[in-house]
């Protein structure tokens, strides 16, 4: 036997030798056809692998499906693959042409199962998506792109339960604020954005809360919309614990498109949008304004000297300048359009896959002289070095430039337009009524100093406030499959961002001398930030012999470092309005620079076990160390456990055919938040303002050492149920959750000044709770070849409360009462962002009617039987025409004791619903979103209905009290110059903000395949959509979608007349070839 | 065969580990210890005696930069100044005793900053000594003595302004410190400070400074004596007052300036009479506020009718050396300004110019006041002759004739009060002098105080003001609203609890 074996081996060896001799001639040829319909397949890959599974040679089939491949080694494996078909290994037989019949791979699997089996690559965990037992929602954007969505926020708004998205402003370049399951920290919530596994850099400098608005926050997603494949929202701490100290505000996982194997594809997408601003609050015209002013003067002063500006005196030198009827709002509003071009090339073969895109967006603003231009490019490149080794490179560059208007004395030009006297002219007239060609910018006008009451058109046209930002991100990933059950990943990522903002205000835009420090003022800020992120990861999937046990997991080690630096320079008295750079020889007011760095180390361990494909346990443990903390609190431990039970797979329920994949899940987790200022813990010393005393240097301590600073931690519990019924026709998902924030990080926490310091940079204390439930459902009513109809609905309720206040916490954040002022209070058990103020009961019809009463309505009298006057603070006696406030304690005096709770800014319910209809090549979609049960402080009404100063007022004031005895429904108080109490902070200006909005309406048409081929195209789509077309609300302000700006955590939800989100009409065309 | 695979795998893993280490092996605690790139932190500070001295200077400098506040607290509620058109509403309200807790003058944070700096020095000086061998025990003691002095002076102001205040004697080192300190009785604080000052007086230097500016601008034994005498007088501990006043009177380094050189006390300052003066020097970027506050075009504070009666030539005042063109100056027909911080000479026209404008010192104690303190203490002990002698000495120096005073405490009290007004006008003393009179002998002369003050207000307000001032609690400032909100241990001063 041995001999025989030897002989065989010898013969074989000889043969192989011969083969190797014949190597040059080993050519295989054949044809690739579809197994089902026997049509030929074009562009199939024929790949030769060597023994190490390394790709060494290959070709593709031609238009007839034929291929010819000259083999390097006939002993090698040759496989045939093409997208959409199962890959097949073929026998090397150079003697004849082979017919390779490929079977289509997606027939039985269906698109749903394809995504369900995906093992997401951008995670720190190693869980199959289908098994995930924590609360996450994934939205696929691929479909939506053809349907013409305009922004990522649009794609999410009203679609994910528990996610509250508010467009912060309609100004170009501004985005939306995102709140996941209620406000859980002090200050604005900033979810962590992870793009393809790379956490996006946040500027770690503790940015100035007073100037930061939500616009800074939502621009986190700096990526072209068309590049996004999916967005996944991680809601509970069991899933966000994987991101440890950065996960407290929730996590958005964004996956971008990758190249796919197949023919090169070119796609072009163009969107044209028309932005229309909703109608502004109607304001008084010049004549009505003058009447109002005269009445204010008369009511407050009786007889008075008529100011020339409102006297209609034709001899007055500025008569023509003060007798206009200017609609200032209209003057600063313009129609706007947006062009959005997107081009991508993608494709790939067995060895390499690539995806490249360029995008350019030119967005016009509805406020004059505002626009944003954005440029995005992205390259995703995958190179399969062998079947075991994958090397990926991702490159991303964005450039973003925004032109805006200046804000002066705390008022932006839109706010100015609301209050500017409408009898003033935009352009200056001389005394004969001839236009001089200059803007009318008096140093002092009837309203006041020209620097405070500027001409908004002039400031917008002549001033500038520009912002440019460039961002670059590079990621290198090496993936090595060590064995069937072990994979190693090494990811190195660099992010870099540089920005510059520049503003200039020429003196002729304001009615001031050029030597005034506010004008001819140039301001420039440059800042740079960068970060490096290195992740080493081992993924394992233990293949037990028996399929009932599945064990998987991962261990990851992350090292991160980020730096920032910047400088700011301001100068004024630049010698000419054309010299707008602060570096010229001008007076430097201020220059400053800053820099810093932060470092993180993290270890993440994830272990998952699944039994019988029914019972799942998933655990996560993450340890984070951050340079912001001292030795004692440096390491933070974040953890999560999720349990899942796929009860639909229980043998007991086998007979229930209507049951699809159904899962009951429960999770618990802890994630955290670190302070923004990484150097806060140090006690710092600096020189005094003078720097010395006598001849000795003088140094003083400037901040307190923080020994107790630690992570803010968020513990959440979640109980969820997912139901897939009737062959995926009905999908239901419900969640109950409780989220408790402990050791809340309070920034700039006020302490008694007797300590020698005004504040602590941070204090960890107190507890904040958010609890609620969520429900999402989708009904796919019709699923036929030509017809498809689905409905979706989601809702969520969140209840927010301060459950524990810090010891010594000052619950009276402000006790100031007065016109337009609301005292700020925090009450244990009440939600954050509650409003307190007086109760407004209407207007006193006449002087005689004014009376102070006790609880039973009896008139209050003093010991001598005289009527006690009804007063404000005991100093002002109310009269006819004044506002009535409820005297809660019935002491005849309206003061701090009469302040009550009058509302809060947290919505009780948020959600959305929509429908999607497809018929042949047409599709039609409607999406609504709603927010219910929240209040808004209408600051615009406070400013435009007070009739107490010289600001312009809204048309609502035409219905005001004018004469004794006048008593009308809904009448406003009387006009009265500097009235002490006619518009105290009361529920008069607190309105219900509830709304239901038709968020988007989309109609699309997909050109038929035959038409496309005639045109030489692969595909073509045309879509028309309209955004924010209809709003159902009782709110009287311009728009009830008021941003939850929590920069002052105790004063959230005030309508400050930002540019409201516009109605946008978009025409979108996509072609592929 | 199986073995080989295993080996292979192990090898691969080893490679991977190495690879991973390459990127990540730098992990250790040191790597996470990031210090701020700019600025000075505690870890790098408190190493040498120079550090200790620098913070001590920080305390002096911060105290000195309060000169404007010291003027306001000491003068504007009293009867020697009146407001002019540019004065802000908070100051106007204070002058009329319409004080609400929102008035910025209720903010005591500046004083507490100085107190904290002093506390830091007291805490760290002995610790630094262990590290820095060149830091001699004598230097440690003497720097600490200066810190004790500044802390006591700050509390002495606080107690006179607010009465009861939180008494904090340790530095605010970290967020572990208890910030929520309730009020301590003001007199109690002063009694503690008095004992403390007596103890540390021995460590203060007499002539350990190289320059005149340091001798006058830092706390010496004489400065200690003056402060002890002043606090003792406020506590009506007359014997202590006399004892420590005598320390200065017996000190050959200090004497009254001759009458012809009286104005040199203010310009150029640091005269033979100066005991403790906060130093200013515009050339060193140390600018005082008093020039800006009182110069002709400031239109903030003017001499009151009472001050004009005392000093103005038109009002038949007899003051030659301390009168018009020295304490005050007349412009045009009836525009008077305060001259002590504006002029270069008692001639009424030489104005401080250039860098001198903002260089006049803020005089806390000078020799003449110590004599008057002693006179007050003597007269209260009914040692009238000795008191009269001291009073005459001051009047002689001013070249005004001696006055005859009846041998009663009240007559002397009034005479000394009047003499203090003449000698120390606009130096931030008057209001505290009036309070001392009002508080004496259990408010026996409350009415006299009220009468003096209401003379300085328009007739329409006299009655309102008189009612307000009848309650001695109204003589003190309320605690700032924001401070009450920050510290729940604090109770608002009773007069303002409405």
GROMACS .gro file of N, CA, C and O in nm, chain A residues 480 482 488 490 557 559-560 595 597-599 625 627 634 681-685 688 690 692-694 696-701 704-708 750-758 808-810 815, chain B residues 9 12 16 23-24 29 31-34 37 40-42 46 54-55 57-58 60-61 108-109 112-113 116-117 120 168 172-175 179-180 213-214 217 279 284-286 481 483 485-488:
model
  384
  480UNK      N    1  -0.791   4.258   1.072
  480UNK     CA    2  -0.723   4.132   1.047
  480UNK      C    3  -0.802   4.019   1.109
  480UNK      O    4  -0.828   4.018   1.229
  482UNK      N    5  -0.794   3.695   1.243
  482UNK     CA    6  -0.692   3.603   1.292
  482UNK      C    7  -0.738   3.460   1.270
  482UNK      O    8  -0.664   3.375   1.224
  488UNK      N    9  -0.908   4.117   1.468
  488UNK     CA   10  -0.839   4.230   1.531
  488UNK      C   11  -0.859   4.356   1.447
  488UNK      O   12  -0.846   4.351   1.325
  490UNK      N   13  -0.752   4.770   1.415
  490UNK     CA   14  -0.675   4.884   1.465
  490UNK      C   15  -0.725   5.006   1.387
  490UNK      O   16  -0.726   5.007   1.265
  557UNK      N   17  -0.939   4.906   2.341
  557UNK     CA   18  -0.854   4.998   2.416
  557UNK      C   19  -0.846   5.125   2.334
  557UNK      O   20  -0.812   5.122   2.216
  559UNK      N   21  -0.722   5.529   2.302
  559UNK     CA   22  -0.636   5.639   2.348
  559UNK      C   23  -0.674   5.761   2.268
  559UNK      O   24  -0.686   5.755   2.146
  560UNK      N   25  -0.695   5.870   2.337
  560UNK     CA   26  -0.743   5.988   2.267
  560UNK      C   27  -0.674   6.112   2.319
  560UNK      O   28  -0.648   6.124   2.439
  595UNK      N   29  -0.535   7.820   2.481
  595UNK     CA   30  -0.497   7.690   2.428
  595UNK      C   31  -0.517   7.587   2.537
  595UNK      O   32  -0.536   7.621   2.653
  597UNK      N   33  -0.540   7.123   2.614
  597UNK     CA   34  -0.544   6.988   2.561
  597UNK      C   35  -0.618   6.899   2.658
  597UNK      O   36  -0.635   6.934   2.775
  598UNK      N   37  -0.662   6.788   2.610
  598UNK     CA   38  -0.719   6.691   2.703
  598UNK      C   39  -0.685   6.551   2.653
  598UNK      O   40  -0.664   6.530   2.534
  599UNK      N   41  -0.677   6.458   2.746
  599UNK     CA   42  -0.640   6.322   2.710
  599UNK      C   43  -0.734   6.223   2.776
  599UNK      O   44  -0.778   6.245   2.888
  625UNK      N   45  -1.061   5.716   3.175
  625UNK     CA   46  -0.980   5.808   3.255
  625UNK      C   47  -0.963   5.934   3.173
  625UNK      O   48  -0.938   5.927   3.053
  627UNK      N   49  -0.812   6.349   3.165
  627UNK     CA   50  -0.717   6.439   3.230
  627UNK      C   51  -0.785   6.553   3.305
  627UNK      O   52  -0.721   6.628   3.376
  634UNK      N   53  -1.013   5.992   3.895
  634UNK     CA   54  -0.978   5.990   3.753
  634UNK      C   55  -1.049   5.881   3.674
  634UNK      O   56  -1.093   5.904   3.564
  681UNK      N   57  -0.998   7.183   3.754
  681UNK     CA   58  -0.967   7.135   3.890
  681UNK      C   59  -0.850   7.209   3.954
  681UNK      O   60  -0.827   7.197   4.073
  682UNK      N   61  -0.774   7.283   3.876
  682UNK     CA   62  -0.656   7.347   3.932
  682UNK      C   63  -0.688   7.480   4.001
  682UNK      O   64  -0.767   7.558   3.950
  683UNK      N   65  -0.623   7.500   4.115
  683UNK     CA   66  -0.627   7.632   4.175
  683UNK      C   67  -0.529   7.717   4.095
  683UNK      O   68  -0.413   7.680   4.081
  684UNK      N   69  -0.577   7.826   4.042
  684UNK     CA   70  -0.488   7.908   3.960
  684UNK      C   71  -0.455   8.038   4.031
  684UNK      O   72  -0.531   8.087   4.114
  685UNK      N   73  -0.342   8.091   3.995
  685UNK     CA   74  -0.295   8.218   4.051
  685UNK      C   75  -0.259   8.308   3.935
  685UNK      O   76  -0.207   8.261   3.834
  688UNK      N   77  -0.237   9.058   3.989
  688UNK     CA   78  -0.349   9.149   4.006
  688UNK      C   79  -0.359   9.238   3.883
  688UNK      O   80  -0.271   9.237   3.797
  690UNK      N   81  -0.319   9.549   3.855
  690UNK     CA   82  -0.205   9.639   3.846
  690UNK      C   83  -0.075   9.562   3.826
  690UNK      O   84   0.020   9.614   3.769
  692UNK      N   85   0.144   9.484   4.046
  692UNK     CA   86   0.245   9.500   4.150
  692UNK      C   87   0.195   9.596   4.258
  692UNK      O   88   0.095   9.665   4.241
  693UNK      N   89   0.264   9.595   4.368
  693UNK     CA   90   0.236   9.690   4.475
  693UNK      C   91   0.371   9.744   4.523
  693UNK      O   92   0.461   9.666   4.551
  694UNK      N   93   0.378   9.875   4.532
  694UNK     CA   94   0.505   9.942   4.551
  694UNK      C   95   0.598   9.892   4.441
  694UNK      O   96   0.567   9.913   4.326
  696UNK      N   97   0.692   9.557   4.424
  696UNK     CA   98   0.695   9.412   4.434
  696UNK      C   99   0.583   9.350   4.350
  696UNK      O  100   0.474   9.405   4.341
  697UNK      N  101   0.610   9.237   4.288
  697UNK     CA  102   0.504   9.172   4.211
  697UNK      C  103   0.389   9.130   4.302
  697UNK      O  104   0.410   9.094   4.418
  698UNK      N  105   0.268   9.139   4.249
  698UNK     CA  106   0.150   9.105   4.329
  698UNK      C  107   0.073   8.993   4.259
  698UNK      O  108   0.037   9.006   4.143
  699UNK      N  109   0.053   8.885   4.333
  699UNK     CA  110  -0.015   8.768   4.275
  699UNK      C  111  -0.131   8.731   4.365
  699UNK      O  112  -0.122   8.740   4.488
  700UNK      N  113  -0.240   8.691   4.304
  700UNK     CA  114  -0.357   8.652   4.384
  700UNK      C  115  -0.414   8.521   4.331
  700UNK      O  116  -0.403   8.492   4.212
  701UNK      N  117  -0.476   8.444   4.420
  701UNK     CA  118  -0.546   8.323   4.372
  701UNK      C  119  -0.669   8.362   4.292
  701UNK      O  120  -0.739   8.456   4.327
  704UNK      N  121  -1.067   7.831   4.260
  704UNK     CA  122  -1.057   7.735   4.371
  704UNK      C  123  -1.022   7.598   4.318
  704UNK      O  124  -1.075   7.554   4.216
  705UNK      N  125  -0.936   7.531   4.387
  705UNK     CA  126  -0.902   7.394   4.350
  705UNK      C  127  -1.024   7.304   4.372
  705UNK      O  128  -1.092   7.313   4.473
  706UNK      N  129  -1.049   7.218   4.275
  706UNK     CA  130  -1.164   7.130   4.286
  706UNK      C  131  -1.116   6.988   4.317
  706UNK      O  132  -1.068   6.917   4.230
  707UNK      N  133  -1.128   6.951   4.443
  707UNK     CA  134  -1.086   6.816   4.482
  707UNK      C  135  -1.198   6.716   4.458
  707UNK      O  136  -1.175   6.597   4.449
  708UNK      N  137  -1.319   6.767   4.453
  708UNK     CA  138  -1.433   6.675   4.452
  708UNK      C  139  -1.499   6.661   4.316
  708UNK      O  140  -1.604   6.601   4.303
  750UNK      N  141  -2.248   7.936   4.182
  750UNK     CA  142  -2.230   8.052   4.271
  750UNK      C  143  -2.213   8.009   4.415
  750UNK      O  144  -2.290   7.928   4.465
  751UNK      N  145  -2.111   8.063   4.477
  751UNK     CA  146  -2.094   8.037   4.620
  751UNK      C  147  -2.088   8.172   4.691
  751UNK      O  148  -2.068   8.275   4.626
  752UNK      N  149  -2.106   8.172   4.822
  752UNK     CA  150  -2.101   8.301   4.893
  752UNK      C  151  -1.968   8.372   4.865
  752UNK      O  152  -1.863   8.309   4.867
  753UNK      N  153  -1.976   8.501   4.840
  753UNK     CA  154  -1.853   8.574   4.810
  753UNK      C  155  -1.768   8.593   4.935
  753UNK      O  156  -1.654   8.635   4.926
  754UNK      N  157  -1.823   8.558   5.051
  754UNK     CA  158  -1.742   8.568   5.172
  754UNK      C  159  -1.627   8.467   5.168
  754UNK      O  160  -1.534   8.474   5.247
  755UNK      N  161  -1.633   8.373   5.073
  755UNK     CA  162  -1.522   8.279   5.058
  755UNK      C  163  -1.404   8.345   4.987
  755UNK      O  164  -1.296   8.288   4.980
  756UNK      N  165  -1.426   8.462   4.930
  756UNK     CA  166  -1.321   8.528   4.854
  756UNK      C  167  -1.332   8.499   4.705
  756UNK      O  168  -1.255   8.551   4.626
  757UNK      N  169  -1.426   8.414   4.667
  757UNK     CA  170  -1.447   8.380   4.527
  757UNK      C  171  -1.596   8.388   4.493
  757UNK      O  172  -1.679   8.357   4.578
  758UNK      N  173  -1.628   8.426   4.371
  758UNK     CA  174  -1.771   8.432   4.337
  758UNK      C  175  -1.830   8.296   4.304
  758UNK      O  176  -1.948   8.275   4.319
  808UNK      N  177  -2.749   7.349   5.022
  808UNK     CA  178  -2.720   7.491   5.011
  808UNK      C  179  -2.752   7.550   4.875
  808UNK      O  180  -2.705   7.655   4.838
  809UNK      N  181  -2.831   7.476   4.798
  809UNK     CA  182  -2.865   7.525   4.665
  809UNK      C  183  -2.957   7.646   4.677
  809UNK      O  184  -3.049   7.647   4.757
  810UNK      N  185  -2.926   7.745   4.598
  810UNK     CA  186  -3.008   7.864   4.601
  810UNK      C  187  -3.129   7.843   4.512
  810UNK      O  188  -3.121   7.849   4.390
  815UNK      N  189  -3.484   8.688   4.236
  815UNK     CA  190  -3.607   8.735   4.298
  815UNK      C  191  -3.651   8.867   4.238
  815UNK      O  192  -3.735   8.936   4.292
 1082UNK      N  193  -0.087   3.083   1.547
 1082UNK     CA  194  -0.184   3.174   1.606
 1082UNK      C  195  -0.120   3.256   1.717
 1082UNK      O  196  -0.135   3.378   1.724
 1085UNK      N  197   0.092   3.512   1.580
 1085UNK     CA  198   0.013   3.624   1.526
 1085UNK      C  199  -0.035   3.715   1.638
 1085UNK      O  200  -0.027   3.837   1.631
 1089UNK      N  201   0.034   4.104   1.708
 1089UNK     CA  202  -0.075   4.202   1.725
 1089UNK      C  203  -0.057   4.280   1.854
 1089UNK      O  204  -0.076   4.402   1.858
 1096UNK      N  205   0.100   5.158   1.973
 1096UNK     CA  206   0.010   5.274   1.974
 1096UNK      C  207  -0.037   5.310   2.113
 1096UNK      O  208  -0.063   5.424   2.144
 1097UNK      N  209  -0.054   5.207   2.193
 1097UNK     CA  210  -0.128   5.232   2.315
 1097UNK      C  211  -0.046   5.215   2.441
 1097UNK      O  212  -0.090   5.245   2.549
 1102UNK      N  213  -0.057   5.696   3.442
 1102UNK     CA  214  -0.122   5.809   3.506
 1102UNK      C  215  -0.057   5.942   3.470
 1102UNK      O  216  -0.122   6.044   3.460
 1104UNK      N  217   0.062   6.032   3.198
 1104UNK     CA  218   0.019   6.080   3.068
 1104UNK      C  219  -0.110   6.160   3.081
 1104UNK      O  220  -0.139   6.249   3.003
 1105UNK      N  221  -0.189   6.127   3.182
 1105UNK     CA  222  -0.316   6.195   3.201
 1105UNK      C  223  -0.303   6.320   3.286
 1105UNK      O  224  -0.399   6.394   3.303
 1106UNK      N  225  -0.187   6.340   3.343
 1106UNK     CA  226  -0.169   6.456   3.430
 1106UNK      C  227  -0.133   6.576   3.342
 1106UNK      O  228  -0.016   6.605   3.323
 1107UNK      N  229  -0.234   6.640   3.288
 1107UNK     CA  230  -0.211   6.754   3.199
 1107UNK      C  231  -0.221   6.883   3.278
 1107UNK      O  232  -0.322   6.908   3.343
 1110UNK      N  233  -0.157   7.498   3.001
 1110UNK     CA  234  -0.041   7.552   2.930
 1110UNK      C  235  -0.006   7.695   2.972
 1110UNK      O  236   0.110   7.732   2.973
 1113UNK      N  237  -0.055   8.014   3.620
 1113UNK     CA  238   0.019   7.961   3.733
 1113UNK      C  239  -0.076   7.877   3.814
 1113UNK      O  240  -0.189   7.918   3.841
 1114UNK      N  241  -0.036   7.758   3.852
 1114UNK     CA  242  -0.125   7.675   3.934
 1114UNK      C  243  -0.061   7.647   4.068
 1114UNK      O  244   0.059   7.662   4.087
 1115UNK      N  245  -0.145   7.606   4.160
 1115UNK     CA  246  -0.101   7.587   4.297
 1115UNK      C  247   0.015   7.489   4.306
 1115UNK      O  248   0.106   7.507   4.386
 1119UNK      N  249   0.377   7.851   4.579
 1119UNK     CA  250   0.406   7.831   4.722
 1119UNK      C  251   0.533   7.749   4.741
 1119UNK      O  252   0.534   7.649   4.810
 1127UNK      N  253   0.456   8.773   4.722
 1127UNK     CA  254   0.376   8.817   4.608
 1127UNK      C  255   0.227   8.816   4.642
 1127UNK      O  256   0.154   8.907   4.604
 1128UNK      N  257   0.183   8.712   4.713
 1128UNK     CA  258   0.041   8.709   4.749
 1128UNK      C  259   0.010   8.817   4.852
 1128UNK      O  260  -0.095   8.881   4.849
 1130UNK      N  261   0.153   9.100   4.862
 1130UNK     CA  262   0.141   9.223   4.783
 1130UNK      C  263   0.008   9.226   4.708
 1130UNK      O  264  -0.052   9.331   4.689
 1131UNK      N  265  -0.036   9.106   4.666
 1131UNK     CA  266  -0.167   9.097   4.601
 1131UNK      C  267  -0.277   9.147   4.694
 1131UNK      O  268  -0.369   9.216   4.652
 1133UNK      N  269  -0.236   9.363   4.947
 1133UNK     CA  270  -0.223   9.510   4.957
 1133UNK      C  271  -0.282   9.578   4.834
 1133UNK      O  272  -0.359   9.673   4.844
 1134UNK      N  273  -0.243   9.526   4.718
 1134UNK     CA  274  -0.284   9.589   4.595
 1134UNK      C  275  -0.436   9.586   4.580
 1134UNK      O  276  -0.498   9.683   4.539
 1181UNK      N  277  -2.002   9.297   4.947
 1181UNK     CA  278  -1.882   9.299   5.032
 1181UNK      C  279  -1.770   9.213   4.976
 1181UNK      O  280  -1.671   9.187   5.044
 1182UNK      N  281  -1.786   9.164   4.855
 1182UNK     CA  282  -1.693   9.064   4.806
 1182UNK      C  283  -1.548   9.113   4.801
 1182UNK      O  284  -1.456   9.035   4.822
 1185UNK      N  285  -1.378   9.058   5.127
 1185UNK     CA  286  -1.351   8.917   5.153
 1185UNK      C  287  -1.241   8.860   5.065
 1185UNK      O  288  -1.176   8.763   5.100
 1186UNK      N  289  -1.225   8.921   4.947
 1186UNK     CA  290  -1.113   8.878   4.864
 1186UNK      C  291  -0.983   8.907   4.938
 1186UNK      O  292  -0.895   8.821   4.948
 1189UNK      N  293  -0.933   8.670   5.213
 1189UNK     CA  294  -0.889   8.538   5.167
 1189UNK      C  295  -0.741   8.538   5.130
 1189UNK      O  296  -0.669   8.444   5.160
 1190UNK      N  297  -0.696   8.647   5.066
 1190UNK     CA  298  -0.554   8.653   5.030
 1190UNK      C  299  -0.468   8.652   5.157
 1190UNK      O  300  -0.366   8.583   5.164
 1193UNK      N  301  -0.458   8.314   5.297
 1193UNK     CA  302  -0.368   8.226   5.221
 1193UNK      C  303  -0.224   8.244   5.269
 1193UNK      O  304  -0.150   8.147   5.287
 1241UNK      N  305  -1.438   8.469   5.882
 1241UNK     CA  306  -1.365   8.359   5.818
 1241UNK      C  307  -1.216   8.378   5.840
 1241UNK      O  308  -1.160   8.482   5.805
 1245UNK      N  309  -0.972   7.978   5.156
 1245UNK     CA  310  -1.059   7.891   5.078
 1245UNK      C  311  -0.969   7.812   4.984
 1245UNK      O  312  -0.934   7.857   4.876
 1246UNK      N  313  -0.928   7.694   5.030
 1246UNK     CA  314  -0.828   7.619   4.955
 1246UNK      C  315  -0.886   7.532   4.846
 1246UNK      O  316  -0.828   7.514   4.741
 1247UNK      N  317  -1.003   7.474   4.872
 1247UNK     CA  318  -1.059   7.384   4.772
 1247UNK      C  319  -1.210   7.380   4.787
 1247UNK      O  320  -1.267   7.443   4.877
 1248UNK      N  321  -1.272   7.302   4.700
 1248UNK     CA  322  -1.418   7.291   4.708
 1248UNK      C  323  -1.463   7.211   4.830
 1248UNK      O  324  -1.583   7.195   4.851
 1252UNK      N  325  -1.824   7.687   5.266
 1252UNK     CA  326  -1.845   7.825   5.221
 1252UNK      C  327  -1.962   7.891   5.293
 1252UNK      O  328  -1.981   8.011   5.284
 1253UNK      N  329  -2.043   7.811   5.358
 1253UNK     CA  330  -2.170   7.863   5.407
 1253UNK      C  331  -2.158   7.902   5.554
 1253UNK      O  332  -2.200   7.828   5.643
 1286UNK      N  333   0.832  10.431   5.061
 1286UNK     CA  334   0.701  10.381   5.018
 1286UNK      C  335   0.663  10.256   5.096
 1286UNK      O  336   0.549  10.237   5.136
 1287UNK      N  337   0.762  10.170   5.120
 1287UNK     CA  338   0.731  10.048   5.195
 1287UNK      C  339   0.707  10.077   5.342
 1287UNK      O  340   0.620  10.018   5.404
 1290UNK      N  341   0.370  10.220   5.328
 1290UNK     CA  342   0.269  10.144   5.256
 1290UNK      C  343   0.251  10.003   5.303
 1290UNK      O  344   0.166   9.932   5.251
 1352UNK      N  345  -0.034  10.278   4.880
 1352UNK     CA  346   0.053  10.347   4.785
 1352UNK      C  347   0.001  10.339   4.643
 1352UNK      O  348  -0.047  10.235   4.599
 1357UNK      N  349   0.403  10.292   3.792
 1357UNK     CA  350   0.407  10.147   3.812
 1357UNK      C  351   0.271  10.085   3.783
 1357UNK      O  352   0.241   9.974   3.827
 1358UNK      N  353   0.187  10.161   3.711
 1358UNK     CA  354   0.056  10.108   3.672
 1358UNK      C  355  -0.038  10.097   3.792
 1358UNK      O  356  -0.138  10.026   3.786
 1359UNK      N  357  -0.003  10.162   3.904
 1359UNK     CA  358  -0.092  10.158   4.020
 1359UNK      C  359  -0.166  10.291   4.026
 1359UNK      O  360  -0.110  10.391   4.069
 1554UNK      N  361  -2.843   9.130   4.811
 1554UNK     CA  362  -2.945   9.028   4.783
 1554UNK      C  363  -2.882   8.900   4.727
 1554UNK      O  364  -2.916   8.790   4.766
 1556UNK      N  365  -2.597   8.782   4.776
 1556UNK     CA  366  -2.524   8.708   4.878
 1556UNK      C  367  -2.620   8.629   4.967
 1556UNK      O  368  -2.593   8.515   5.003
 1558UNK      N  369  -2.899   8.518   4.867
 1558UNK     CA  370  -2.946   8.406   4.784
 1558UNK      C  371  -2.843   8.294   4.777
 1558UNK      O  372  -2.877   8.178   4.766
 1559UNK      N  373  -2.716   8.331   4.781
 1559UNK     CA  374  -2.612   8.229   4.770
 1559UNK      C  375  -2.590   8.154   4.901
 1559UNK      O  376  -2.544   8.041   4.900
 1560UNK      N  377  -2.615   8.220   5.011
 1560UNK     CA  378  -2.580   8.162   5.140
 1560UNK      C  379  -2.702   8.161   5.230
 1560UNK      O  380  -2.741   8.263   5.285
 1561UNK      N  381  -2.759   8.042   5.244
 1561UNK     CA  382  -2.882   8.035   5.322
 1561UNK      C  383  -2.858   8.046   5.472
 1561UNK      O  384  -2.951   8.054   5.550
   0.00000   0.00000   0.00000
